[in-house]
Every structure is written in C-alpha cells, then in structure tokens.
Short mmCIF file of C-alpha atoms in Angstrom, two decimals:
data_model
loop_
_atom_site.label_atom_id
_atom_site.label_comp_id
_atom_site.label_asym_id
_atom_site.label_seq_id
_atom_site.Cartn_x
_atom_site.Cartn_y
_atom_site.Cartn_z
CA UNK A 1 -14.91 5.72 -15.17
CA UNK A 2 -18.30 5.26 -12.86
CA UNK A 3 -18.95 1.95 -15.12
CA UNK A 4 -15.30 0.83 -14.47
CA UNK A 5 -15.70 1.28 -10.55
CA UNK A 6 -18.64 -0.50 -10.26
CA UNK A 7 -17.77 -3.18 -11.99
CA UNK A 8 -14.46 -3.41 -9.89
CA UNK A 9 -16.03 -2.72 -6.57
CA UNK A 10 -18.32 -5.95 -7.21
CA UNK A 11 -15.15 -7.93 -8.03
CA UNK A 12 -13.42 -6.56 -4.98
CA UNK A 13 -16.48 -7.18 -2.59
CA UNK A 14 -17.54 -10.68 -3.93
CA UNK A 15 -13.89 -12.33 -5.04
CA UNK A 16 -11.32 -10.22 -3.71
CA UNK A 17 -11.38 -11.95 -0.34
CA UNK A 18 -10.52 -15.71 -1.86
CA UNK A 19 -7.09 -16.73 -2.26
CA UNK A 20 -5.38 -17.77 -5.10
CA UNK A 21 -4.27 -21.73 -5.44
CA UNK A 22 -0.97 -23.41 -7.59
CA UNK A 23 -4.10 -23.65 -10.02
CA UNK A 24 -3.73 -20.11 -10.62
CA UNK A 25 -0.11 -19.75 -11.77
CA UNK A 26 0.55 -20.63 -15.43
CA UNK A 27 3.17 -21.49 -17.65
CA UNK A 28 4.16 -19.11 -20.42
CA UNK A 29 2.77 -21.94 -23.06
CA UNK A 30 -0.34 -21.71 -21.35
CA UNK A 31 -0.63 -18.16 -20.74
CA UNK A 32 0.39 -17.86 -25.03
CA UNK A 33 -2.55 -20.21 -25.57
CA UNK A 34 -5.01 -18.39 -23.76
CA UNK A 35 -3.70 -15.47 -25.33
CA UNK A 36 -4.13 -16.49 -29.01
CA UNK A 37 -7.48 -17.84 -27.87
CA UNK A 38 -9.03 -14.51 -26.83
CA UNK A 39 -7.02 -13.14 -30.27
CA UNK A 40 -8.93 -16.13 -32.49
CA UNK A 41 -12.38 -15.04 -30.69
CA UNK A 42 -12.40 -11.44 -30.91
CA UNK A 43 -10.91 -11.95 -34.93
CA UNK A 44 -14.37 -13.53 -35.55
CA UNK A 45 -16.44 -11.97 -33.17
CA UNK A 46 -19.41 -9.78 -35.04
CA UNK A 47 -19.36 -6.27 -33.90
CA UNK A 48 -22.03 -5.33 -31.39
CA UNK A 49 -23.40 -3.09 -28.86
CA UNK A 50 -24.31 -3.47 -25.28
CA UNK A 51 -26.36 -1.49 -23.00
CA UNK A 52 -24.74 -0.32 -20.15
CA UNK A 53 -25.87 -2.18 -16.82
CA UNK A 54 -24.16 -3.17 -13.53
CA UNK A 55 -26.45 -6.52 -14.04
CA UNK A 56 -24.21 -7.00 -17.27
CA UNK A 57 -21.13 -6.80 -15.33
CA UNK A 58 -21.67 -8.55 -12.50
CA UNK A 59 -22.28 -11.41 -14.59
CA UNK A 60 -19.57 -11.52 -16.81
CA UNK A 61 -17.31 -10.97 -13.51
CA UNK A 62 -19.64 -14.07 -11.97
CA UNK A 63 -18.99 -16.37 -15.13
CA UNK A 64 -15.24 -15.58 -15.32
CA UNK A 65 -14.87 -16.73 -11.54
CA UNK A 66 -16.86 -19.46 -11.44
CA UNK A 67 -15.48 -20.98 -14.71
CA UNK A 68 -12.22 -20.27 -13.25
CA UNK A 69 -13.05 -22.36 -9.68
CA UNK A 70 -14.22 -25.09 -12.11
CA UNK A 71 -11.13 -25.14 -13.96
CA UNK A 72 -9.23 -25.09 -11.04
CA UNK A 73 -11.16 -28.05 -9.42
CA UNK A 74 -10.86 -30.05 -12.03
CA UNK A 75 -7.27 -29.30 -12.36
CA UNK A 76 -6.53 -30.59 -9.00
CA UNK A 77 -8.09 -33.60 -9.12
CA UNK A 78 -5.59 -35.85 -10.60
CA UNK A 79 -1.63 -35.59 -11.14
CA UNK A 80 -0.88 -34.23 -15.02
CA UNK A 81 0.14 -37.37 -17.13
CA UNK A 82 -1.88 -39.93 -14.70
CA UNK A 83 -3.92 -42.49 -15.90
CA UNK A 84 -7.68 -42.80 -15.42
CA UNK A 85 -7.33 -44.90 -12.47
CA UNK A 86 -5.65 -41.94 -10.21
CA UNK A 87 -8.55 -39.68 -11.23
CA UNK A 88 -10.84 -38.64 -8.34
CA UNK A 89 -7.63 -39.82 -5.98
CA UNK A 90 -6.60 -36.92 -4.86
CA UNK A 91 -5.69 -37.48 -1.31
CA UNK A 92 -8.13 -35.30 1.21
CA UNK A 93 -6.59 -34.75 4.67
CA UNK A 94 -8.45 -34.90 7.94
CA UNK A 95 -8.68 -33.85 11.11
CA UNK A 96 -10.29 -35.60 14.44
CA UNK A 97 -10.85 -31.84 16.38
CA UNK A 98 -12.29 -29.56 12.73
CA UNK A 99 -12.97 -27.07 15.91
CA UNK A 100 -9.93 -26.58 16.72
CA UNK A 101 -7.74 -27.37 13.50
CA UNK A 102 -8.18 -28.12 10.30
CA UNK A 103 -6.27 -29.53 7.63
CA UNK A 104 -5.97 -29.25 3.79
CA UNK A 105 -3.42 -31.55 2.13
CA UNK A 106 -1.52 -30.22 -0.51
CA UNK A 107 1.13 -32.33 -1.71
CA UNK A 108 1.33 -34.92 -4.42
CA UNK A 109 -0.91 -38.22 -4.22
CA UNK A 110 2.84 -39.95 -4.63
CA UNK A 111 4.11 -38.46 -1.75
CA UNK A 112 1.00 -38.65 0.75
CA UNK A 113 2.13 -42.67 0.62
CA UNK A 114 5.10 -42.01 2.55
CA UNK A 115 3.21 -39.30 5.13
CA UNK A 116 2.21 -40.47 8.29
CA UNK A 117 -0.47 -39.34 10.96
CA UNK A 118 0.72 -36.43 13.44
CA UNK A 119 -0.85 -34.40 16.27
CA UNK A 120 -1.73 -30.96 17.02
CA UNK A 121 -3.05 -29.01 20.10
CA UNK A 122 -3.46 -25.27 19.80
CA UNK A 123 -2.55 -23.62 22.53
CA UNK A 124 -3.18 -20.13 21.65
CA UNK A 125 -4.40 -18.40 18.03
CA UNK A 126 -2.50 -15.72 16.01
CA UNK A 127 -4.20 -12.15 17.07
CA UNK A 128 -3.53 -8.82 15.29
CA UNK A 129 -2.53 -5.71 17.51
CA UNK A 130 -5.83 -3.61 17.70
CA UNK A 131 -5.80 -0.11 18.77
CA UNK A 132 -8.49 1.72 20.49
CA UNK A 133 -9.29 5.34 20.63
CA UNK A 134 -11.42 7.58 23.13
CA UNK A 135 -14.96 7.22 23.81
CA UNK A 136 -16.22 10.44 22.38
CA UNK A 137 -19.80 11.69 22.48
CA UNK A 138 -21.41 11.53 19.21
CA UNK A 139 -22.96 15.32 18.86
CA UNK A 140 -20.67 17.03 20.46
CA UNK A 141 -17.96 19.30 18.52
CA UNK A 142 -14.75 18.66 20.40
CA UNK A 143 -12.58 19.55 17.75
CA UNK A 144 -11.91 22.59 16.84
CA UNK A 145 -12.23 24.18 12.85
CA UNK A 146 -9.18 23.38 10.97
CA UNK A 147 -6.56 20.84 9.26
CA UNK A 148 -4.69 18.36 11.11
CA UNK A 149 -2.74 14.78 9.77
CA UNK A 150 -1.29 12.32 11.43
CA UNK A 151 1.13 9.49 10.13
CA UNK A 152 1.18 5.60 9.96
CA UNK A 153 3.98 3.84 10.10
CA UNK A 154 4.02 0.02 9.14
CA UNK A 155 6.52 -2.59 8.16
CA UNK A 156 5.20 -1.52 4.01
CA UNK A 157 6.20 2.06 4.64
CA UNK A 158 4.98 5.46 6.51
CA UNK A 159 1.92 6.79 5.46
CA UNK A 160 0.68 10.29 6.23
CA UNK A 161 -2.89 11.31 6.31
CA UNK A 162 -4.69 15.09 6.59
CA UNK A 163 -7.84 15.49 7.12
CA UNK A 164 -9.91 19.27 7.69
CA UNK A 165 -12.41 20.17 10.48
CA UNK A 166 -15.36 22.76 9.79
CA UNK A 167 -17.43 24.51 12.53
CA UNK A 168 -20.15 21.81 11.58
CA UNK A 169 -18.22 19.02 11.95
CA UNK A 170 -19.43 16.78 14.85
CA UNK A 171 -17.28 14.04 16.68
CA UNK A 172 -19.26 11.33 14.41
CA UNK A 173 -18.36 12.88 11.40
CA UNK A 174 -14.50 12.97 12.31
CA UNK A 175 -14.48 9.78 13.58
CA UNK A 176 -15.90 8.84 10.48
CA UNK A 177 -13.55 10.73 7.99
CA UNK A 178 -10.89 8.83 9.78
CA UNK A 179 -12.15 5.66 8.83
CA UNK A 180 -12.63 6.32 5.41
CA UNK A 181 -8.90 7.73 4.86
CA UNK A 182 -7.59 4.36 6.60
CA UNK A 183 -9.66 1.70 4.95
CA UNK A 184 -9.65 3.70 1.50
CA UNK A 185 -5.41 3.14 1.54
CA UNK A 186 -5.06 -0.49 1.30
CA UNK A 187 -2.12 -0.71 4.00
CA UNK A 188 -2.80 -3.66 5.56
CA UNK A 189 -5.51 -2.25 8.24
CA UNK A 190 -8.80 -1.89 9.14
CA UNK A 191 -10.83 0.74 10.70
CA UNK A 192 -14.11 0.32 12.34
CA UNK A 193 -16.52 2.64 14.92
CA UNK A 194 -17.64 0.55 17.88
CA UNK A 195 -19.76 2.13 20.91
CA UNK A 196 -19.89 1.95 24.40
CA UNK A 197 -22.85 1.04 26.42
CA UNK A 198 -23.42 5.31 26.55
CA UNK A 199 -24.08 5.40 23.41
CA UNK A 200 -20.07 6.91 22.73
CA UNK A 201 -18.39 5.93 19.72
CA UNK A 202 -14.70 5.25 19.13
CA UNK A 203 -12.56 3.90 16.40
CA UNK A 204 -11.32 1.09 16.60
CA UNK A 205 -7.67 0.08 14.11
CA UNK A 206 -6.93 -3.83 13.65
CA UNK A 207 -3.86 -4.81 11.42
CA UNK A 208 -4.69 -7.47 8.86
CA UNK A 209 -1.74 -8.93 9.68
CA UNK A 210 -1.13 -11.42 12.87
CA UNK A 211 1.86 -12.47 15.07
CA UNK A 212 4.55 -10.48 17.18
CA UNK A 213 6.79 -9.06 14.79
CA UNK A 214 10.44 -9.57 14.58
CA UNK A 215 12.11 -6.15 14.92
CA UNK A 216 9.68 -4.39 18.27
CA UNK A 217 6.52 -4.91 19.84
CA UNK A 218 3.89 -3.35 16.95
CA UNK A 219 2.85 -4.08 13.33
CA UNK A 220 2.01 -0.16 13.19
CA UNK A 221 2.33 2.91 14.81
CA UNK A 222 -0.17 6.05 14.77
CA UNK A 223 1.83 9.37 15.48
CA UNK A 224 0.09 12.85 14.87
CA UNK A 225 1.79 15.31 13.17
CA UNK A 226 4.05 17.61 14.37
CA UNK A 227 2.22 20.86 14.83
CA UNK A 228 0.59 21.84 18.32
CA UNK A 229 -3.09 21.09 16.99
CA UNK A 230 -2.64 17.32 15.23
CA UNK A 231 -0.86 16.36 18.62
CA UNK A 232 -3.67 18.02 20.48
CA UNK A 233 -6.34 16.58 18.23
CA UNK A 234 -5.14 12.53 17.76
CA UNK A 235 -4.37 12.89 21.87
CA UNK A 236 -8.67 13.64 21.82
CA UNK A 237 -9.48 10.64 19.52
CA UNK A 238 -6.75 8.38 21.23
CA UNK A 239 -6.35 6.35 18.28
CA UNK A 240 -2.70 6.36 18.97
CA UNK A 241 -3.36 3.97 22.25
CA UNK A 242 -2.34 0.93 21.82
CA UNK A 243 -5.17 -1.90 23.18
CA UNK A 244 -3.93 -5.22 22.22
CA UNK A 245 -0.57 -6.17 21.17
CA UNK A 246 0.23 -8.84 18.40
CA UNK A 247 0.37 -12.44 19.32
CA UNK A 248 1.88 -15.36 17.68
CA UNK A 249 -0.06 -18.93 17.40
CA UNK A 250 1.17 -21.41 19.70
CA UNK A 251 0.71 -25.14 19.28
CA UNK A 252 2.31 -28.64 19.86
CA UNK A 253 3.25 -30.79 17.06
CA UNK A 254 4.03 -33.99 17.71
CA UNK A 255 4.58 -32.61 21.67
CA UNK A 256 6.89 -30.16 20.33
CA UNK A 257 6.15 -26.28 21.36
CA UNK A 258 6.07 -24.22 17.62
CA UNK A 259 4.78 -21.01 17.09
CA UNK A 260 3.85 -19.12 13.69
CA UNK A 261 3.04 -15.55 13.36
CA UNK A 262 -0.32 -16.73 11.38
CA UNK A 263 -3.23 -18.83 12.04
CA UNK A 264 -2.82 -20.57 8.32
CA UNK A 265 0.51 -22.14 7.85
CA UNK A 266 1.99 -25.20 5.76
CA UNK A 267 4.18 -28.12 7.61
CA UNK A 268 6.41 -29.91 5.22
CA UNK A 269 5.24 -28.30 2.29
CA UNK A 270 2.97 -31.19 2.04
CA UNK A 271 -0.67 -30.01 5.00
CA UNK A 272 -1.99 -26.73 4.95
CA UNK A 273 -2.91 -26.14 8.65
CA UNK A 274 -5.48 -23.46 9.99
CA UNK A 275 -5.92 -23.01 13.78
CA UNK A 276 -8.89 -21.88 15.18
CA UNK A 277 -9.36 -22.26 18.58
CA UNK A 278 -7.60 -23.57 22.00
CA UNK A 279 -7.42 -27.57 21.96
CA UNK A 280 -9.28 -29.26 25.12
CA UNK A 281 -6.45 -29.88 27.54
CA UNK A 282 -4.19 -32.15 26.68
CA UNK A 283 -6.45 -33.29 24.10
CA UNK A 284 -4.76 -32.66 20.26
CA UNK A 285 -6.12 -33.55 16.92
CA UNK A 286 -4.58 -36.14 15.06
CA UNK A 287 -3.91 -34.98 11.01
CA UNK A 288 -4.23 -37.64 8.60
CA UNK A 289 -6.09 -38.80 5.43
CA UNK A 290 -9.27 -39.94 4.32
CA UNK A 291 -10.12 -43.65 3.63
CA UNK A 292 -9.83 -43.57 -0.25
CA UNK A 293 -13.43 -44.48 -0.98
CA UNK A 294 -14.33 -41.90 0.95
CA UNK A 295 -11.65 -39.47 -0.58
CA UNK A 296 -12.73 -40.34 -3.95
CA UNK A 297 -16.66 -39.81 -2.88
CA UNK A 298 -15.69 -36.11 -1.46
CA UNK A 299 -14.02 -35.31 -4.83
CA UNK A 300 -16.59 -36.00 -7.09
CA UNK A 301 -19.30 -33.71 -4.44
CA UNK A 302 -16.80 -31.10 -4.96
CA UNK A 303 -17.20 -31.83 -8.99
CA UNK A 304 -20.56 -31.79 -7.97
CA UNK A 305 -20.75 -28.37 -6.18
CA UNK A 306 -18.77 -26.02 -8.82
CA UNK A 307 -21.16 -27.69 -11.55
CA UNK A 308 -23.92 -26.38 -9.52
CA UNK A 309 -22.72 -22.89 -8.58
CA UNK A 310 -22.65 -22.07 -12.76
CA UNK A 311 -26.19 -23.78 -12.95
CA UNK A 312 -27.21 -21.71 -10.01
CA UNK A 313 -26.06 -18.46 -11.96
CA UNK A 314 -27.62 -19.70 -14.96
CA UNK A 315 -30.67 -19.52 -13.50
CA UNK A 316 -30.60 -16.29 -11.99
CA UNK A 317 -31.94 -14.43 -15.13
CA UNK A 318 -32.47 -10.65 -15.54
CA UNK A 319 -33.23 -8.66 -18.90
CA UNK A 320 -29.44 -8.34 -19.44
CA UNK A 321 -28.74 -11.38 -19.14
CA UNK A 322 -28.66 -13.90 -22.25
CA UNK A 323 -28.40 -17.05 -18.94
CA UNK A 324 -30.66 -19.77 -21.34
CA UNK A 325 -27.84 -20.37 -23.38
CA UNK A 326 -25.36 -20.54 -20.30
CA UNK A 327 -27.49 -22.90 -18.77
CA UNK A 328 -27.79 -24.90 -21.64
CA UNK A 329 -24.17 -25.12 -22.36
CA UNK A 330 -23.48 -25.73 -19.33
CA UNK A 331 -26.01 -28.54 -18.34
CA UNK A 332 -25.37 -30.32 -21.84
CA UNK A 333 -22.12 -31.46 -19.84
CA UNK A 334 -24.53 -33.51 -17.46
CA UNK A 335 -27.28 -34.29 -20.25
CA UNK A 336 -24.64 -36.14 -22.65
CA UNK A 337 -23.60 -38.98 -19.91
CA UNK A 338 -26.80 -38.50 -18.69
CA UNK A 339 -27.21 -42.63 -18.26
CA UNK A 340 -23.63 -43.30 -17.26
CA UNK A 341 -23.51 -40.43 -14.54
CA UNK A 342 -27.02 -42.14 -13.28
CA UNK A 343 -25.36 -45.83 -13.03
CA UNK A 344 -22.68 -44.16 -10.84
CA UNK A 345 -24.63 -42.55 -8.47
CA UNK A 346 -25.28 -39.11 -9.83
CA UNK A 347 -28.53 -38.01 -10.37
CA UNK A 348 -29.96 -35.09 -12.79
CA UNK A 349 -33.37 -33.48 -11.65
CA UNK A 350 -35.28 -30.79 -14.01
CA UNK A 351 -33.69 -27.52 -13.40
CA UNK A 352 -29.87 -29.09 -14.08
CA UNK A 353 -28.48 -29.66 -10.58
CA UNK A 354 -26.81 -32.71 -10.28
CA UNK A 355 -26.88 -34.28 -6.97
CA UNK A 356 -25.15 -37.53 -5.15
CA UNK A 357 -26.03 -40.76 -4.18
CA UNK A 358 -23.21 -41.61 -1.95
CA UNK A 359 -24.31 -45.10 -1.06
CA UNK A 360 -24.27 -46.27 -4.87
CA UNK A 361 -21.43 -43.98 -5.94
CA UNK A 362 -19.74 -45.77 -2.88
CA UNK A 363 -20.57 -49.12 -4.64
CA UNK A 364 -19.18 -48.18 -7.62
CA UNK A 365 -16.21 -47.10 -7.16
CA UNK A 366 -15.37 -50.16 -4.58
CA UNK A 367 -16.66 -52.77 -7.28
CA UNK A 368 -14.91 -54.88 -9.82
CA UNK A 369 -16.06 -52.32 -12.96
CA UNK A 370 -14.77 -49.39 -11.01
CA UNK A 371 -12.87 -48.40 -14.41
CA UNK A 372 -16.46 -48.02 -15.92
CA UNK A 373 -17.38 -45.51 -13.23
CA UNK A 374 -14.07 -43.64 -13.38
CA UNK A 375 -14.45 -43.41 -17.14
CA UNK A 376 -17.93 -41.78 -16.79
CA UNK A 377 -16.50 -39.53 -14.07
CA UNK A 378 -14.17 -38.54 -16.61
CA UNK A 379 -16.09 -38.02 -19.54
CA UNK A 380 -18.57 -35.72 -17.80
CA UNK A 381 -15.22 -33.41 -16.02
CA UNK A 382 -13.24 -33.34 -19.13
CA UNK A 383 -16.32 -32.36 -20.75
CA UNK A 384 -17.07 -29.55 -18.38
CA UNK A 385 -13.90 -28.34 -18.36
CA UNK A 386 -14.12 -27.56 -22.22
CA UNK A 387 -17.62 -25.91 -21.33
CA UNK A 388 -15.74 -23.48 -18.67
CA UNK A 389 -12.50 -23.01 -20.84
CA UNK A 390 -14.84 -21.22 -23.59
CA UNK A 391 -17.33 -19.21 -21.31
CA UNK A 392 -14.11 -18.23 -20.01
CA UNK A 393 -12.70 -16.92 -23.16
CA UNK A 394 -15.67 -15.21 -23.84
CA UNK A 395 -18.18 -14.66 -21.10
CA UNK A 396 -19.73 -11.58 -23.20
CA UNK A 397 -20.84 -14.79 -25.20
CA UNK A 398 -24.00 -15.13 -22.64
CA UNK A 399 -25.06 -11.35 -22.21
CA UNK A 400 -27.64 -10.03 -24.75
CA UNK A 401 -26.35 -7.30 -27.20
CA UNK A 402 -27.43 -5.56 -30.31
CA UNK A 403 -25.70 -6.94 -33.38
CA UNK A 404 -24.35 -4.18 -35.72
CA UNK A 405 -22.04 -6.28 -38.46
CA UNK A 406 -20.66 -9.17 -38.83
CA UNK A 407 -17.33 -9.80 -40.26
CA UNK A 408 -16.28 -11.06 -43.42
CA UNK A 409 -15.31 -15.24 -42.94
CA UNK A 410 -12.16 -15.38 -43.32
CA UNK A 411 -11.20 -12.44 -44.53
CA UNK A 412 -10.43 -10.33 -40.92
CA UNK A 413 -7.17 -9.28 -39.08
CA UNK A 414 -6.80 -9.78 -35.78
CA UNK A 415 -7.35 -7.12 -33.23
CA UNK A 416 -5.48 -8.33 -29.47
CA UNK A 417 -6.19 -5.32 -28.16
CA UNK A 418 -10.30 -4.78 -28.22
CA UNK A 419 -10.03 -6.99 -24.74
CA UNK A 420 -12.86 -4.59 -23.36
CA UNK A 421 -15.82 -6.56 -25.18
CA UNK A 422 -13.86 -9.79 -24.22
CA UNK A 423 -13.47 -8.70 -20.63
CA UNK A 424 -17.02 -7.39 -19.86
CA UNK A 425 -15.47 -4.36 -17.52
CA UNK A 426 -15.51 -1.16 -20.23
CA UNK A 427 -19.09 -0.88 -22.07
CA UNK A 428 -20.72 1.46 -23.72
CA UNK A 429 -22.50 4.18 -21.78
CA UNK A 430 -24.27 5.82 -24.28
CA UNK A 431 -25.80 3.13 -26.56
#
C-alpha cells in the first residue's frame, strides 16, 4: 500500500492541479481500441520483474502525462476530416491587456469566421470567503486535555471532525491537527497557519470555490459541536469568524455590467475568458484573433514545446530508468524529416531539442510552396503522435526490469486484467 501512495501522491502533487480539455473525453470506439491495445501488449509482453523504486514510478506517471499532453496537442490542432491545408490553423485568440484578461479560443476554426472582436474591463475578480481564527501564542497550552469536534457545513454536504487534546499538546500542535483534518478531506477547502508580526499563529480556511453563492452569504460554515467544551474550544481558535465574504467577478462586455461567480468562464461557448486583475479605468481589452501567420507560427512552438518536455524527461536518467531508448524513440520523430523540418524553419541541435526559426518558418508558410511546409509539419506530428500513442500503451516499455520468460509466439491467451505492469503504479516490493 506504501508503494501505491507514493506513487499517487506524485500524481496528485505534479498533475492533479491541470485541468482536463474536450481532448480528454473519448468515444466508446476509442476507449474499445485503447482497450484491446493494452490487451494485445500485455498478451505478448515477456514476463518480468521490477525493482521497487519511487524513481520507477514517477516516470512511468511522467511518460503517461506527457504522452497524453502530446496527444492532446496534436489533437487540437486541426478539425477531424480536414485537409492538410487547415493543419496548424487552429485559430489562437488574443488579448490587447494579458494583465488584466486573457483569452483562449475554443470553438471551431469554421465558426471563428463569423466571430467578431469584443471588449472587456474587469472591474473586480472572483474572491473565495476566507475565514480567520485567533492569534494564539505558539507554546502556550490553552486548551485543555480532552476530545472536542466541530462540523463543516458546505453546499457538498456537512462534515464533522474530532480531534483529542493531551496535557502535552501545545497551541501549535492543535492548530496544526486542525489543518491536517481539513486539507486531508478533499471538501473543497484549504487550511493554512499564517502569523502575526508577534510571532502568533492562526489558521487561516479559504474555500476553493469563488463567487457569492445563490442561497445566503457563505460557501461554508464552521460550527463546534454541541457539548460545553467544543463550543468553548473553537470560540479559543476562532476559526468559526468569518474574515472575508465571497465575491463575484464583475466586468463589462461590450459596456454591458456581467458578473460570474468564477474568475475562468466561457462566452458563447466559443472564448474561454480568465480575469485577473482590475482594468485601467475606462480602459478594456479588446478579444480577438491572431493574424493567421502568426497563429500558424504559435502552433507549431506549441508542437515544438510538448516534443521537448518528453526529450527533456528522456534525458533525465537515473539507474531505474531505461530513458536511452525513450529518447531515441522519441527523437527518431525529428531525425526522419530531419531535412524537411530544417527547410521550414525547425532546427535539431545534438541532445534532440528542436527549436524555431520564426523568421523562415514565417516565410514558409506565407510562400507559394506553403503545401510543402505543411506536409513536413505533418509528417513529423503524425509521426509523433504514433511515438506517444505506444509509450502510452506501455510506458513500463522504458523502465529497466529483469526478464524471467518469454512467451510462446503465438501461442498465449490474453490476460486484460494484469494492468499493474501496464500501469506502472503496483510493483513488486520484494524482488
């Protein structure tokens, strides 16, 4: 169970935090294919052994994103059925204030014809309500021995929480336990110790969510429990104080007053706002799109960039890792249009990392052979797609491991349910 954790402690810490695109939903017909993939792979995969190591699982966790983020990229660069020339086209949108708001476009390339420019100015952000407790001084043992609880109450539910008090327990060390009971259940908020310029410490409750609710004036509400000694107790911390209620973004569009209960929001289905600061008065950002050259440039650096990130992993070698073999997979992508990726603008230097030269990609693109350069484009991301589909499959593929028998060619069953090799997440303690 410790190797399990670890492994999805890493995941949590390092991925858990990004959000998931339309990339990431499937249909069934895709979801069957991947499925008989990882069935076909582990049917002829030889049987081996691997050491147990958190290096081991970090990296197949680090291979499964960043294949995935490739896969995704290169999924959203062109509509499904469209023809080479409306690959790289995706339409970027732009914004003239980035300070104050920026914009992500995520309609279709069709539809962005028919869009026109519009303006924004921010007039206040999104904020989450925040409570603050009582300055208490760190050494001191204001609590007296024994259990106490008090409950949460949030628009997910009511949550109660106990927690016990020894003779040796100091006002740190409560304030402390607190924390960890609130962060370790996953409702929705965050608890953190902050100090005063005397050196006192507090805790300090901020809901992940933002934006005045609908139904009253909090997103949660701390209430001890009933007994003399919890009421007694939370009245001490003062976590149940209220410092800052929840506010709602405000913001003109188009010199109409709109608010939104989060700082990220989508208008028309089509631009994927984010707010994040006051506009200069009376000064709003205008939303619109990139000049398609320089659309099309931006597209192929972002190409560029998840290429990189799996050469950059490649290369970040430890005992457990077998990352020669990624690397060379991966880089062979580059290697085989070596000559056509150079002519475009695209340039390969000795450790695999491609890089851009914008000027003659620029020229490219904007000449009369532009189908020449948006062939090579294509070659090299189809290509790399089919490199990330397989290390996806089977990232295990790229750790080292001790061979104990291979399988008979064509003469095995399938097994669809040893996904722990496959995954990387279960291994072997004791080997």
């Amino acid at each position: 169970m410790g190797a399990i954790h670890s492994a999805y402690q890493y995941y949590l810490s390092t991925y858990g935090k990004a959000s998931a695109s339309r990339y990431d939903t499937h249909k069934k017909s895709q979801l069957r294919a991947i499925y008989n993939d990882i069935v076909k792979k582990n049917k002829e995969t030889p049987l081996y052994k691997i050491k147990y190591s958190e290096d081991v699982q970090k990296f197949a966790i680090d291979i499964k994103e960043k294949t995935r983020s490739i896969q995704n990229m290169i999924a959203s660069l062109s509509e499904p059925d469209s023809g080479i020339d409306s690959a790289f086209s995706k339409k970027i949108a732009q914004s003239t204030d980035e300070d104050a708001v920026s914009a992500e476009y995520i309609g279709s390339s069709a539809a962005a014809e028919q869009l026109l420019p519009f303006q924004v100015e921010v007039h206040r952000l999104a904020t989450p309500q925040v409570n603050l407790g009582t300055y208490l001084n760190s050494a001191a043992y204001d609590l007296k021995p024994g259990s106490y609880g008090f409950e949460l109450n949030t628009g997910l539910g009511s949550y109660e929480f106990q927690f016990g008090i020894d003779g040796k327990t100091t006002n740190l060390q409560a304030q402390e336990k607190i924390i960890r009971l609130i962060n370790g259940a996953h409702i929705g908020l965050t608890a953190e110790l902050v100090s005063n310029d005397s050196g006192q410490n507090a805790i300090r409750i901020l809901s992940l969510q933002t934006g005045a609710p609908e139904d009253g004036d909090y997103i949660f509400e701390l209430l001890p429990s009933p007994d003399a000694h919890s009421i007694k107790a939370i009245d001490l911390l003062g976590i149940g104080h209220v410092e800052e209620l929840p506010k709602s973004s405000s913001f003109l569009l188009n010199g109409t007053e709109h608010t939104a209960s989060s700082n990220t929001f989508t208008i028309n289905n089509a631009f994927e706002l984010t707010l994040k600061k006051e506009s200069a008065a009376g000064i709003p950002a205008e939303i619109g799109f990139k000049t398609n050259t320089d659309a099309i440039a931006d597209n192929v650096q972002s190409l560029v960039d998840v290429y990189n990130s799996i050469i950059g992993l490649s290369h970040e070698s430890t005992d457990a890792q077998n990352s020669n073999r990624l690397f060379r997979d991966m880089a062979d992508a580059a290697k085989t249009y070596y000559n056509e990726l150079e002519a475009v603008g695209l340039q390969l230097d000795e450790e695999g990392y491609l890089s851009i030269d914008r000027n003659l990609l620029t020229d490219s693109i904007s000449s009369d052979d532009s189908k020449d350069c948006f062939a090579s484009l294509n070659k090299f991301k189809d290509l790399l797609n089919a490199k990330a589909a397989y290390a996806s499959i089977d990232p295990m593929t790229y750790v080292n491991k001790i061979m104990v028998a291979y399988k008979n060619p064509g003469h095995n069953f399938a097994t669809p349910y040893v996904l722990s090799v496959y995954s990387g997440m279960m291994l072997d303690c004791y080997c």
